[in-house]
XYZ file of C-alpha atoms in Angstrom:
724
model
C -102.534 -0.280 -81.323
C -106.159 1.315 -81.926
C -104.735 4.831 -81.165
C -102.147 4.327 -83.738
C -104.636 3.183 -86.293
C -106.907 6.161 -85.673
C -103.813 8.576 -86.056
C -103.021 7.017 -89.364
C -106.782 7.139 -90.569
C -107.185 10.796 -89.271
C -104.003 12.273 -90.855
C -103.762 10.165 -94.003
C -107.267 9.518 -95.391
C -105.938 8.492 -98.842
C -104.069 5.249 -97.589
C -104.684 2.401 -99.983
C -106.896 -0.321 -98.453
C -104.237 -2.847 -99.321
C -101.763 -1.120 -96.802
C -104.253 -0.929 -93.927
C -103.241 -2.695 -90.735
C -106.162 -5.071 -90.875
C -105.125 -6.007 -94.532
C -101.575 -6.351 -93.599
C -102.464 -8.713 -90.621
C -104.567 -10.740 -92.953
C -101.562 -11.229 -95.437
C -99.256 -12.186 -92.501
C -101.542 -14.651 -91.186
C -102.163 -16.143 -94.665
C -98.479 -16.585 -95.293
C -97.205 -20.060 -96.165
C -94.215 -21.619 -94.151
C -91.910 -21.014 -97.159
C -92.803 -17.366 -97.225
C -92.167 -17.024 -93.542
C -88.651 -18.655 -93.918
C -87.916 -16.288 -96.799
C -88.967 -13.084 -94.853
C -86.877 -14.444 -91.937
C -83.759 -14.492 -94.101
C -84.580 -11.076 -95.645
C -85.201 -12.596 -99.119
C -88.366 -10.910 -100.151
C -88.621 -7.684 -98.019
C -88.092 -4.880 -100.327
C -86.350 -1.783 -99.206
C -87.621 1.676 -100.185
C -86.085 5.051 -99.806
C -88.715 7.598 -100.958
C -87.573 11.111 -101.329
C -89.529 13.419 -98.855
C -90.162 17.054 -100.058
C -89.885 19.749 -97.475
C -93.335 21.158 -98.575
C -95.059 17.821 -98.602
C -95.926 17.665 -94.947
C -98.588 14.967 -95.468
C -96.108 12.596 -96.996
C -93.658 13.079 -94.121
C -96.486 12.629 -91.615
C -97.615 9.658 -93.504
C -94.111 8.158 -93.368
C -93.780 8.878 -89.749
C -96.837 6.945 -88.537
C -97.490 4.454 -91.323
C -93.996 2.834 -91.119
C -94.332 1.885 -87.465
C -97.824 0.680 -87.849
C -97.384 -1.466 -90.891
C -93.841 -2.360 -90.106
C -95.097 -3.544 -86.641
C -96.981 -6.496 -88.065
C -94.349 -7.357 -90.824
C -91.206 -6.918 -88.745
C -92.676 -8.909 -85.917
C -92.866 -11.832 -88.099
C -89.371 -11.326 -89.658
C -87.509 -10.774 -86.627
C -89.475 -13.106 -84.377
C -88.241 -15.955 -86.508
C -84.817 -14.628 -86.773
C -84.206 -13.596 -83.083
C -82.739 -16.867 -81.714
C -80.210 -17.021 -84.434
C -79.147 -13.344 -83.961
C -78.919 -13.714 -80.240
C -76.537 -16.529 -80.541
C -74.253 -14.966 -83.142
C -76.522 -16.280 -85.951
C -76.736 -15.170 -89.689
C -73.098 -16.207 -89.913
C -73.994 -18.242 -92.808
C -73.373 -16.155 -95.950
C -76.237 -17.731 -97.807
C -78.552 -16.205 -95.268
C -77.031 -12.629 -95.773
C -77.363 -12.640 -99.583
C -80.022 -10.610 -101.106
C -82.881 -12.080 -103.098
C -81.712 -13.592 -106.327
C -84.998 -13.039 -107.979
C -86.160 -9.391 -108.012
C -88.669 -7.838 -110.279
C -89.241 -9.442 -113.655
C -86.757 -8.490 -116.304
C -87.640 -7.385 -119.724
C -87.448 -9.557 -122.845
C -84.081 -11.525 -122.796
C -82.538 -10.043 -125.906
C -83.484 -6.496 -124.796
C -82.133 -7.244 -121.284
C -78.673 -7.981 -122.718
C -78.581 -4.789 -124.709
C -80.005 -2.729 -121.720
C -77.273 -4.283 -119.392
C -74.368 -3.358 -121.709
C -75.743 0.083 -122.226
C -76.516 0.649 -118.585
C -72.859 -0.543 -117.704
C -71.384 1.944 -120.106
C -73.595 4.847 -118.816
C -72.985 3.926 -115.226
C -69.152 3.912 -115.750
C -69.440 7.430 -117.167
C -71.712 8.836 -114.526
C -70.107 7.923 -111.290
C -72.217 10.561 -109.491
C -75.123 8.272 -109.573
C -73.261 5.413 -107.980
C -73.902 4.206 -104.451
C -71.683 6.118 -102.010
C -68.521 4.385 -101.192
C -66.872 5.801 -98.181
C -64.843 5.293 -95.135
C -66.677 4.167 -92.007
C -68.117 7.193 -90.167
C -66.531 5.885 -87.084
C -63.127 6.278 -88.748
C -63.790 9.916 -89.939
C -61.818 12.874 -88.459
C -58.390 12.943 -87.478
C -56.625 9.627 -87.873
C -53.908 10.775 -85.382
C -56.604 11.341 -82.760
C -57.963 7.824 -83.226
C -54.480 6.476 -82.691
C -53.893 8.351 -79.682
C -57.229 7.143 -78.352
C -56.303 3.496 -79.099
C -52.955 4.126 -77.201
C -54.802 5.356 -74.144
C -57.025 2.389 -74.037
C -57.121 0.415 -70.864
C -56.488 -3.201 -71.866
C -57.914 -4.466 -68.658
C -61.321 -2.763 -69.066
C -63.918 -4.152 -71.321
C -66.815 -2.167 -70.090
C -67.540 -0.638 -73.375
C -67.701 -3.998 -75.205
C -70.235 -5.276 -72.585
C -72.342 -2.022 -72.961
C -72.191 -2.594 -76.756
C -73.391 -6.171 -76.387
C -75.942 -5.335 -73.946
C -77.372 -2.533 -76.171
C -77.352 -5.093 -79.044
C -79.271 -7.578 -76.937
C -81.758 -4.809 -75.977
C -82.312 -3.968 -79.635
C -83.028 -7.591 -80.493
C -85.500 -7.861 -77.789
C -87.282 -4.733 -79.039
C -87.350 -6.355 -82.505
C -89.068 -9.388 -80.943
C -91.539 -7.316 -79.078
C -92.255 -4.985 -82.097
C -95.472 -6.723 -82.840
C -96.978 -5.741 -79.550
C -95.220 -2.555 -78.401
C -94.385 0.262 -80.737
C -90.787 1.278 -80.337
C -89.945 5.155 -80.180
C -88.233 6.189 -83.426
C -85.274 7.817 -81.447
C -84.489 4.438 -79.719
C -84.003 2.780 -83.114
C -80.787 4.716 -83.743
C -79.291 4.308 -80.334
C -77.535 0.960 -81.285
C -75.940 2.464 -84.341
C -74.823 5.641 -82.275
C -73.321 3.296 -79.624
C -71.342 1.404 -82.209
C -69.926 4.788 -83.672
C -68.922 5.905 -80.135
C -66.860 2.817 -79.211
C -65.369 1.766 -82.539
C -61.561 2.109 -82.690
C -59.368 2.176 -85.753
C -55.684 2.226 -86.395
C -53.967 5.124 -88.253
C -51.166 3.578 -90.015
C -51.034 3.934 -93.858
C -51.211 0.540 -95.681
C -47.714 -0.679 -96.705
C -47.089 -0.751 -100.502
C -48.375 -3.985 -101.890
C -46.456 -6.126 -104.378
C -48.108 -7.519 -107.525
C -50.619 -10.218 -107.023
C -49.770 -13.232 -109.093
C -52.074 -15.419 -110.928
C -54.774 -17.134 -108.790
C -53.573 -20.558 -109.003
C -50.815 -22.549 -107.407
C -47.427 -22.646 -108.970
C -45.093 -25.742 -108.731
C -43.217 -24.095 -105.823
C -45.268 -22.404 -103.148
C -43.055 -20.384 -100.759
C -42.696 -21.938 -97.224
C -43.871 -25.507 -98.068
C -41.354 -28.265 -97.896
C -39.655 -29.129 -101.027
C -37.785 -32.029 -102.417
C -34.899 -31.234 -104.563
C -34.676 -34.472 -106.613
C -38.269 -34.748 -107.883
C -41.253 -32.640 -108.599
C -44.743 -32.795 -107.131
C -48.149 -31.172 -107.055
C -49.380 -29.055 -104.199
C -52.545 -28.143 -102.635
C -54.773 -26.032 -104.794
C -54.951 -22.505 -103.182
C -56.562 -19.103 -103.728
C -53.405 -16.962 -103.812
C -50.105 -18.124 -105.059
C -47.571 -18.119 -102.317
C -50.158 -18.304 -99.603
C -50.408 -21.903 -98.427
C -53.753 -23.447 -97.210
C -54.190 -26.469 -95.010
C -55.562 -29.788 -96.234
C -55.940 -33.502 -95.176
C -53.286 -34.636 -97.585
C -49.851 -33.091 -98.064
C -46.381 -34.369 -99.642
C -42.817 -33.245 -99.605
C -42.019 -35.145 -102.802
C -40.875 -38.365 -100.957
C -43.577 -38.934 -98.362
C -47.367 -38.677 -98.168
C -48.753 -37.112 -94.990
C -52.431 -38.165 -94.566
C -54.853 -37.183 -91.857
C -57.459 -39.823 -91.128
C -60.455 -38.415 -89.244
C -61.950 -41.888 -88.435
C -58.965 -42.806 -86.365
C -57.871 -39.297 -85.496
C -54.184 -39.837 -86.676
C -51.800 -38.623 -89.248
C -49.930 -41.363 -91.088
C -46.622 -40.780 -92.817
C -45.736 -43.001 -95.910
C -42.576 -43.209 -97.747
C -43.221 -43.472 -101.569
C -41.106 -44.427 -104.485
C -41.704 -45.259 -108.034
C -45.453 -45.497 -107.652
C -45.406 -47.739 -104.577
C -45.819 -47.332 -100.847
C -42.489 -48.493 -99.651
C -43.538 -48.293 -95.893
C -45.509 -46.578 -93.303
C -42.783 -44.500 -91.545
C -44.801 -43.454 -88.473
C -48.053 -42.119 -87.351
C -49.121 -39.322 -84.981
C -52.212 -39.634 -82.929
C -54.120 -36.445 -82.077
C -53.467 -35.078 -78.683
C -56.209 -35.791 -76.258
C -57.012 -32.068 -76.111
C -58.071 -32.086 -79.736
C -61.618 -33.470 -80.138
C -61.582 -33.374 -83.988
C -58.863 -32.576 -86.558
C -59.483 -30.331 -89.470
C -56.333 -29.665 -91.488
C -52.525 -30.033 -91.630
C -49.632 -27.965 -92.749
C -46.252 -29.158 -93.717
C -42.983 -27.230 -93.664
C -39.399 -28.389 -93.698
C -39.153 -29.041 -89.979
C -42.664 -29.059 -88.673
C -46.098 -30.630 -89.174
C -48.915 -28.348 -87.946
C -52.409 -29.908 -86.938
C -55.343 -27.646 -86.589
C -58.414 -28.943 -84.749
C -61.318 -28.226 -82.457
C -62.266 -28.999 -78.902
C -64.886 -27.815 -76.292
C -63.498 -26.062 -73.141
C -66.008 -27.064 -70.438
C -64.346 -24.772 -67.902
C -65.131 -21.630 -70.017
C -68.174 -23.317 -71.705
C -67.146 -22.542 -75.240
C -65.616 -23.896 -78.340
C -61.972 -23.409 -79.184
C -59.475 -24.155 -81.930
C -56.284 -26.070 -81.077
C -52.966 -25.730 -82.937
C -50.573 -28.607 -82.259
C -46.971 -28.268 -83.727
C -44.852 -31.346 -84.200
C -41.042 -31.646 -84.827
C -40.651 -33.941 -87.800
C -36.819 -33.670 -88.399
C -36.882 -37.248 -87.385
C -39.819 -38.703 -89.363
C -39.820 -41.980 -87.536
C -40.204 -40.288 -84.125
C -42.074 -37.153 -84.562
C -42.370 -35.172 -81.393
C -44.965 -32.775 -80.095
C -43.373 -29.267 -79.594
C -46.290 -27.164 -78.250
C -50.103 -26.866 -78.376
C -51.694 -23.483 -78.428
C -55.414 -22.418 -78.348
C -57.694 -19.746 -79.263
C -61.354 -19.263 -78.600
C -63.875 -20.025 -81.408
C -64.650 -22.649 -83.981
C -62.338 -23.146 -86.725
C -63.045 -20.884 -89.748
C -59.822 -21.068 -91.977
C -56.116 -20.495 -91.882
C -53.199 -19.522 -94.183
C -49.500 -20.115 -94.024
C -47.180 -17.507 -95.562
C -44.059 -15.348 -94.843
C -43.015 -18.091 -92.371
C -46.184 -17.718 -90.220
C -49.498 -19.497 -89.565
C -52.551 -17.055 -89.460
C -55.533 -18.776 -87.981
C -59.052 -17.401 -88.146
C -61.722 -18.574 -85.633
C -65.288 -17.538 -85.009
C -66.095 -16.767 -81.433
C -69.760 -16.609 -80.558
C -70.946 -14.540 -77.687
C -73.891 -16.152 -75.778
C -75.716 -13.133 -74.367
C -77.663 -14.963 -71.837
C -74.222 -15.944 -70.177
C -72.511 -12.585 -70.084
C -71.333 -11.415 -66.688
C -69.447 -8.240 -66.069
C -67.441 -9.775 -63.212
C -66.118 -12.438 -65.792
C -65.033 -10.929 -69.121
C -64.276 -14.518 -70.520
C -67.985 -14.618 -71.025
C -67.961 -12.042 -73.657
C -64.356 -11.486 -74.696
C -62.275 -14.025 -76.539
C -59.143 -15.514 -75.217
C -55.889 -16.537 -76.900
C -54.002 -19.259 -74.960
C -56.242 -18.643 -72.061
C -55.383 -14.980 -71.903
C -58.041 -12.389 -72.792
C -57.373 -10.505 -76.015
C -56.159 -6.928 -74.927
C -58.673 -4.267 -75.442
C -56.412 -2.368 -77.709
C -56.363 -5.392 -80.159
C -60.148 -5.626 -80.250
C -62.128 -3.835 -82.993
C -65.788 -2.858 -82.726
C -67.693 -2.361 -85.983
C -70.870 -0.496 -86.355
C -74.088 -1.658 -88.068
C -73.695 -5.469 -87.598
C -76.135 -7.990 -86.385
C -73.757 -10.589 -85.126
C -72.671 -11.226 -81.415
C -69.627 -12.873 -82.848
C -65.946 -12.114 -83.136
C -63.454 -12.982 -85.823
C -60.295 -13.905 -83.910
C -57.006 -13.780 -85.862
C -53.691 -15.091 -84.558
C -50.081 -15.296 -86.040
C -47.732 -18.012 -85.176
C -44.236 -18.859 -86.205
C -43.865 -22.702 -85.951
C -40.498 -22.434 -84.072
C -41.925 -20.051 -81.499
C -43.341 -20.807 -78.051
C -46.279 -18.308 -78.301
C -48.395 -16.315 -80.833
C -46.662 -13.407 -82.648
C -49.863 -11.194 -82.640
C -53.641 -11.297 -82.337
C -56.724 -9.287 -83.344
C -60.341 -9.736 -82.547
C -63.068 -8.045 -84.487
C -66.580 -7.915 -83.076
C -68.712 -7.618 -86.115
C -68.180 -10.898 -87.961
C -66.968 -11.764 -91.399
C -68.989 -13.557 -93.906
C -66.253 -13.353 -96.470
C -62.397 -13.488 -95.922
C -59.704 -13.101 -98.583
C -56.028 -13.265 -97.998
C -53.778 -11.705 -100.597
C -49.876 -11.754 -100.795
C -49.807 -9.031 -97.894
C -53.217 -8.204 -96.808
C -56.188 -9.729 -95.141
C -59.739 -8.528 -96.287
C -62.891 -9.136 -94.100
C -66.265 -8.362 -95.742
C -69.723 -8.495 -94.043
C -73.192 -7.334 -95.182
C -74.196 -4.578 -92.845
C -77.348 -4.555 -90.695
C -79.661 -1.531 -91.094
C -80.690 -0.783 -87.484
C -82.652 2.245 -88.597
C -85.006 0.033 -90.765
C -84.249 -3.207 -88.881
C -83.245 -5.209 -91.912
C -80.160 -6.578 -93.538
C -78.487 -3.661 -95.319
C -77.949 -3.029 -98.906
C -74.101 -2.625 -98.554
C -71.103 -4.556 -97.348
C -68.425 -3.423 -95.053
C -64.822 -4.135 -96.208
C -61.926 -3.987 -93.832
C -58.319 -4.597 -94.778
C -55.373 -5.580 -92.323
C -51.795 -5.647 -93.409
C -49.692 -8.625 -92.257
C -45.896 -9.041 -92.314
C -43.720 -11.358 -90.323
C -46.566 -12.131 -87.835
C -47.588 -8.500 -87.331
C -51.310 -7.711 -88.136
C -52.490 -3.996 -88.323
C -55.772 -2.667 -89.401
C -55.247 -0.812 -92.756
C -58.404 0.675 -94.197
C -62.249 0.415 -94.280
C -64.876 1.168 -97.022
C -68.275 0.038 -98.095
C -69.625 -1.440 -101.466
C -73.228 -1.854 -102.480
C -74.522 -5.487 -102.252
C -72.601 -8.568 -101.248
C -69.716 -10.683 -102.625
C -70.136 -14.220 -103.720
C -66.839 -15.695 -102.395
C -63.148 -14.894 -101.974
C -62.688 -15.243 -105.844
C -64.921 -12.205 -106.243
C -62.206 -9.979 -105.147
C -58.566 -9.628 -106.036
C -55.751 -7.435 -105.088
C -52.998 -6.162 -107.536
C -50.549 -3.289 -106.946
C -52.219 -2.398 -103.616
C -55.649 -1.924 -105.348
C -58.571 -4.078 -104.839
C -60.750 -5.268 -107.783
C -64.067 -6.920 -106.967
C -67.424 -7.934 -108.496
C -70.563 -7.607 -106.458
C -74.376 -8.271 -106.657
C -76.625 -5.619 -105.383
C -80.065 -4.076 -105.702
C -81.273 -0.786 -107.011
C -84.825 0.354 -107.070
C -86.000 -3.290 -106.431
C -84.031 -4.770 -109.188
C -80.856 -6.985 -109.045
C -77.761 -5.910 -110.733
C -74.057 -6.715 -110.764
C -71.077 -4.330 -110.653
C -67.327 -4.306 -110.961
C -65.336 -1.998 -108.774
C -61.793 -0.976 -108.623
C -60.725 0.402 -105.109
C -57.492 2.095 -104.050
C -55.468 1.196 -101.009
C -57.824 3.106 -98.766
C -60.810 1.089 -100.147
C -61.997 4.188 -101.987
C -63.457 3.894 -105.392
C -61.248 4.450 -108.512
C -63.773 3.314 -111.103
C -66.950 1.200 -111.436
C -69.014 -0.439 -114.031
C -72.550 -0.961 -112.932
C -76.086 -2.483 -113.888
C -74.613 -5.577 -115.359
C -76.861 -8.680 -116.129
C -80.224 -7.404 -114.655
C -82.070 -10.101 -112.617
C -79.090 -12.378 -112.371
C -76.429 -13.076 -109.587
C -72.586 -13.501 -109.566
C -71.735 -17.338 -109.408
C -68.077 -17.442 -109.886
C -65.245 -15.161 -110.697
C -61.525 -15.229 -111.524
C -58.996 -12.407 -111.943
C -56.077 -13.096 -114.212
C -53.581 -10.214 -114.386
C -55.234 -7.337 -116.124
C -58.336 -9.343 -116.951
C -61.464 -10.327 -114.923
C -63.776 -13.124 -115.809
C -66.977 -13.643 -113.983
C -70.208 -15.583 -114.387
C -73.812 -14.544 -113.598
C -76.763 -16.667 -113.743
C -80.572 -16.962 -113.798
C -81.428 -19.432 -116.621
C -78.319 -19.297 -118.666
C -74.614 -18.780 -118.066
C -73.173 -15.385 -119.223
C -69.471 -15.175 -119.023
C -68.143 -11.616 -118.970
C -64.655 -10.549 -119.835
C -63.390 -7.227 -118.552
C -60.147 -5.365 -119.350
C -58.682 -3.735 -116.062
C -55.477 -2.445 -117.669
C -56.712 0.991 -117.377
C -58.029 1.231 -113.833
C -59.780 4.660 -114.431
C -61.659 3.334 -117.301
C -62.251 -0.644 -117.107
C -63.987 -1.924 -120.255
C -66.183 -5.040 -120.977
C -64.452 -6.662 -123.857
C -66.459 -9.984 -124.206
C -69.704 -11.585 -123.273
C -70.731 -15.275 -123.810
C -74.091 -16.905 -123.105
C -74.428 -20.679 -122.609
C -76.884 -22.882 -120.711
C -76.305 -23.641 -117.074
C -73.415 -21.984 -115.347
C -69.835 -22.479 -114.082
C -69.543 -22.395 -110.233
C -65.725 -22.556 -110.355
C -63.225 -21.005 -112.872
C -59.625 -22.100 -113.155
C -56.841 -21.078 -115.586
C -56.017 -23.951 -117.899
C -52.870 -23.042 -119.954
C -52.243 -20.088 -122.102
C -55.511 -18.508 -123.481
C -57.839 -21.082 -121.742
C -60.244 -21.122 -118.826
C -61.836 -24.046 -117.369
C -65.326 -23.871 -115.955
C -66.974 -26.551 -113.687
C -70.562 -26.120 -112.674
C -74.051 -27.295 -113.233
C -76.228 -28.128 -116.303
C -79.445 -26.477 -115.162
C -81.948 -23.870 -116.175
C -82.914 -23.220 -112.475
C -82.250 -24.917 -109.079
C -78.892 -26.718 -108.808
C -80.555 -29.393 -106.790
C -79.918 -32.717 -108.395
C -78.383 -31.044 -111.393
C -75.764 -32.732 -113.560
C -72.175 -31.622 -113.410
C -70.768 -30.067 -116.490
C -67.204 -29.027 -117.572
C -66.389 -26.327 -120.133
C -63.421 -25.135 -121.771
C -63.348 -21.459 -122.771
C -61.078 -19.733 -125.237
C -60.011 -16.432 -123.798
C -57.061 -15.683 -126.039
C -59.096 -12.889 -127.673
C -60.624 -10.875 -124.847
C -63.046 -9.323 -127.417
C -64.151 -12.739 -128.801
C -64.331 -15.094 -125.853
C -65.893 -18.588 -127.179
C -66.711 -21.886 -125.818
C -64.262 -24.654 -127.168
C -66.090 -27.578 -125.594
C -68.459 -28.639 -123.112
C -69.296 -32.189 -121.524
C -72.183 -32.921 -119.256
C -71.992 -35.869 -116.921
C -75.638 -36.931 -116.369
C -74.671 -39.444 -113.618
C -72.480 -37.121 -111.385
C -74.468 -34.913 -109.096
C -71.678 -33.711 -106.699
C -68.185 -32.546 -107.426
C -65.672 -32.031 -104.614
C -64.082 -28.966 -106.341
C -67.451 -27.176 -106.092
C -67.346 -27.732 -102.287
C -63.713 -27.401 -101.377
C -61.023 -25.933 -103.874
C -58.322 -27.882 -102.052
C -59.717 -31.011 -103.481
C -58.965 -29.944 -107.143
C -55.918 -31.231 -109.074
C -55.009 -29.243 -112.170
C -51.983 -29.727 -114.435
C -52.436 -27.650 -117.586
C -49.019 -28.621 -119.000
C -50.148 -32.319 -119.250
C -53.671 -31.309 -120.156
C -55.040 -32.974 -116.980
C -57.516 -32.071 -114.277
C -59.149 -34.331 -111.613
C -61.602 -34.266 -108.656
C -63.639 -36.741 -106.626
C -67.408 -36.799 -107.204
C -70.514 -38.524 -106.084
C -73.227 -40.079 -108.405
C -76.941 -39.805 -108.701
C -78.188 -42.889 -106.606
C -80.316 -43.972 -109.539
C -77.190 -44.718 -111.447
C -75.894 -47.362 -109.038
C -76.287 -50.857 -110.287
C -74.388 -54.148 -110.551
C -72.246 -52.471 -113.244
C -71.742 -49.254 -111.188
C -71.258 -50.545 -107.723
C -69.631 -47.427 -106.271
C -71.364 -44.170 -105.123
C -68.245 -42.086 -105.268
C -65.369 -41.975 -107.696
C -62.158 -40.101 -108.507
C -62.011 -38.906 -112.053
C -59.070 -37.606 -114.170
C -59.700 -35.828 -117.456
C -57.601 -35.078 -120.298
C -58.301 -32.171 -122.754
C -56.914 -31.003 -126.055
C -58.497 -29.407 -129.087
C -58.429 -32.764 -130.928
C -59.591 -35.221 -128.415
C -62.015 -33.045 -126.472
C -62.635 -34.394 -122.903
C -61.219 -37.812 -122.404
C -61.678 -39.704 -119.105
C -58.048 -40.980 -118.338
C -58.709 -42.248 -114.756
C -61.760 -43.551 -112.967
C -61.234 -45.010 -109.556
C -64.071 -46.269 -107.398
C -64.190 -44.922 -103.837
C -66.812 -47.212 -102.322
C -70.572 -47.340 -101.584
C -70.359 -44.276 -99.287
C -70.685 -41.011 -101.379
C -69.114 -39.082 -98.440
C -65.853 -40.721 -99.329
C -65.631 -37.901 -101.841
C -64.840 -35.592 -99.198
C -61.689 -37.523 -97.909
C -60.212 -38.114 -101.289
C -57.276 -36.265 -102.923
C -55.273 -36.662 -105.920
C -51.493 -36.050 -105.708
C -48.704 -36.290 -108.146
C -45.257 -37.124 -107.237
C -42.820 -37.357 -110.265
C -44.188 -39.565 -112.901
C -46.823 -41.176 -110.665
C -50.231 -40.173 -109.480
C -51.726 -41.097 -106.125
C -55.442 -41.421 -105.281
C -55.613 -41.020 -101.531
C -58.801 -42.082 -99.693
C -57.707 -41.116 -96.187
C -57.850 -44.003 -93.742
C -58.837 -46.562 -96.471
C -56.493 -46.916 -99.422
C -53.838 -45.219 -101.622
C -53.964 -46.193 -105.318
C -51.048 -45.205 -107.733
C -51.033 -44.766 -111.486
C -48.397 -44.216 -114.024
C -48.799 -40.752 -115.300
C -47.929 -41.568 -118.981
C -50.607 -44.298 -119.676
C -52.563 -43.904 -116.490
C -52.085 -47.611 -115.722
C -52.696 -48.735 -112.213
C -49.407 -49.577 -110.357
C -50.474 -50.483 -106.876
C -53.360 -50.464 -104.461
C -52.279 -50.048 -100.873
C -55.059 -50.718 -98.334
C -54.753 -49.452 -94.731
């Protein structure tokens, strides 16, 4: 260390005292625990990219020696804290991968708004100044050659995967030791080069995509059981026609309720607002430790759960398929398994697509036993040709995807991606995975996200395209596919400042157009794409709602901008020309903030306005903000509902419960009117096991394992309370 200090002092005598090694050490030792945690998450570690001039030899020399010396102390702290999380497939939590929400101070608020709009227009015109958006370097060159290489892959050999993981472990160990041993500059790039060498990609061009519909469930979702003689509500989903699992389902005549407390599914016959009888119940198979969600088709009930395989010493997801053609005697048809904890699933085109996260524990890897570092599907290793390795990632974790037709005895297809996916979006014909990259050269979370698309059709899954965008995506509402093109909004950093941008990408995930530098110093909190319009909310102290016209993909235009206190964390279409926002009434942290609901008038994209807002001071949590499946919305009747939990200080003899299900009615004359308030008990967590379901002219509040309360839809009068 002393030799390195002498080199720095001899070659760069003009180093500021504040950047000296001793000064940096003092700063590190003086850090508070909060600062250490932030640095471990990469929240306050700025990234600089100074331009080095060929003639400025001193600057180049300064960079060469100062970076390792100063970085040694800082990075030792950052990666020493993060090492254990990384080694065990950590940093999966998307909140840990997002950039700092607070960058350098913004200018005066009024000026910031003007500058943001002006900057957005200039950025749209000057695409040459944009971050590069390109296909992965591993996919460059002849696509045909890549396909040929994939065909020649030995499906029984996983040596390259083991070598990749071992190199990753070595790099992580080097990070941990960086405070004591200076790492050779050439070694830093080895991990990235190794990833480039082993990454494989498919060559097929993506199939032409059909138009994506509006982002809310229609009364008839393809593939779900449907009663012909009465209408009913269905699970609120991300993409119309793509079903999602939940704890309560209905076919219009029965309620299917999963009760986690007793680990069983109960089937009730309903009629005219009453539970006529409990038809039967299905106890989870002993191989399932905990159930998660259920799906309902005309002939089958599908249960997804988790268990621990002690033989393989790993978590696995279990899929149980039951034949329910005889509802009084449902029968187990088959059980299938795939490695990894349950992430999510979708049901569409007659197939169930299941996504799991398979963590690799590096200290358990053994070459002679590939099961210690390669995922299995139904106890068979995923073939090497169906495994993708992506460069520039900091996760020793696979995303495992399977396709299953309920009537089949085995999976249709499978894919495993070693590289993780903080974000997953499923359109009507594609699967999109997104993950913030890791910058191995600078040993930090990168400034861009890797996007990968897969086509799916009839249970067949194929990689389609890959590209990069600056920054990170908030959630799967931040991107949307239409006519095969992807529209998305992202939060990124540029020159130390936080901005937001809207991109339109083609089927190869290459940029068509962009609007940049929106809402300086703020981050995206919610988004909703509706046809040719995009709406998104950014937040720092107030809630700017942007409206963007996407009808001309080459030249998208910001048409409207509205600023109100707090912010909407969830947006949902609420009839023609209206947008419902649910979020927090806050000027800063959402901790203990009151819930608010807002109706926006979006009938005129150039003049969006707030029609009404109501703040519920007593409500601190809303299920819709934690799980979209818990949201009930009926714009035709002017109704929406969700379960919620109260601020404990509001509990009294007059307000005995801690959780409630609330139904609101809205019209322009009556504003927000509470039509239904059903107590859920003293346990606030009952909010999570409650759903609202409409069957015909009756509404059922289902508290899984406890009670089912029915109401007449016309007057919201209680009809019956059925207790389990």
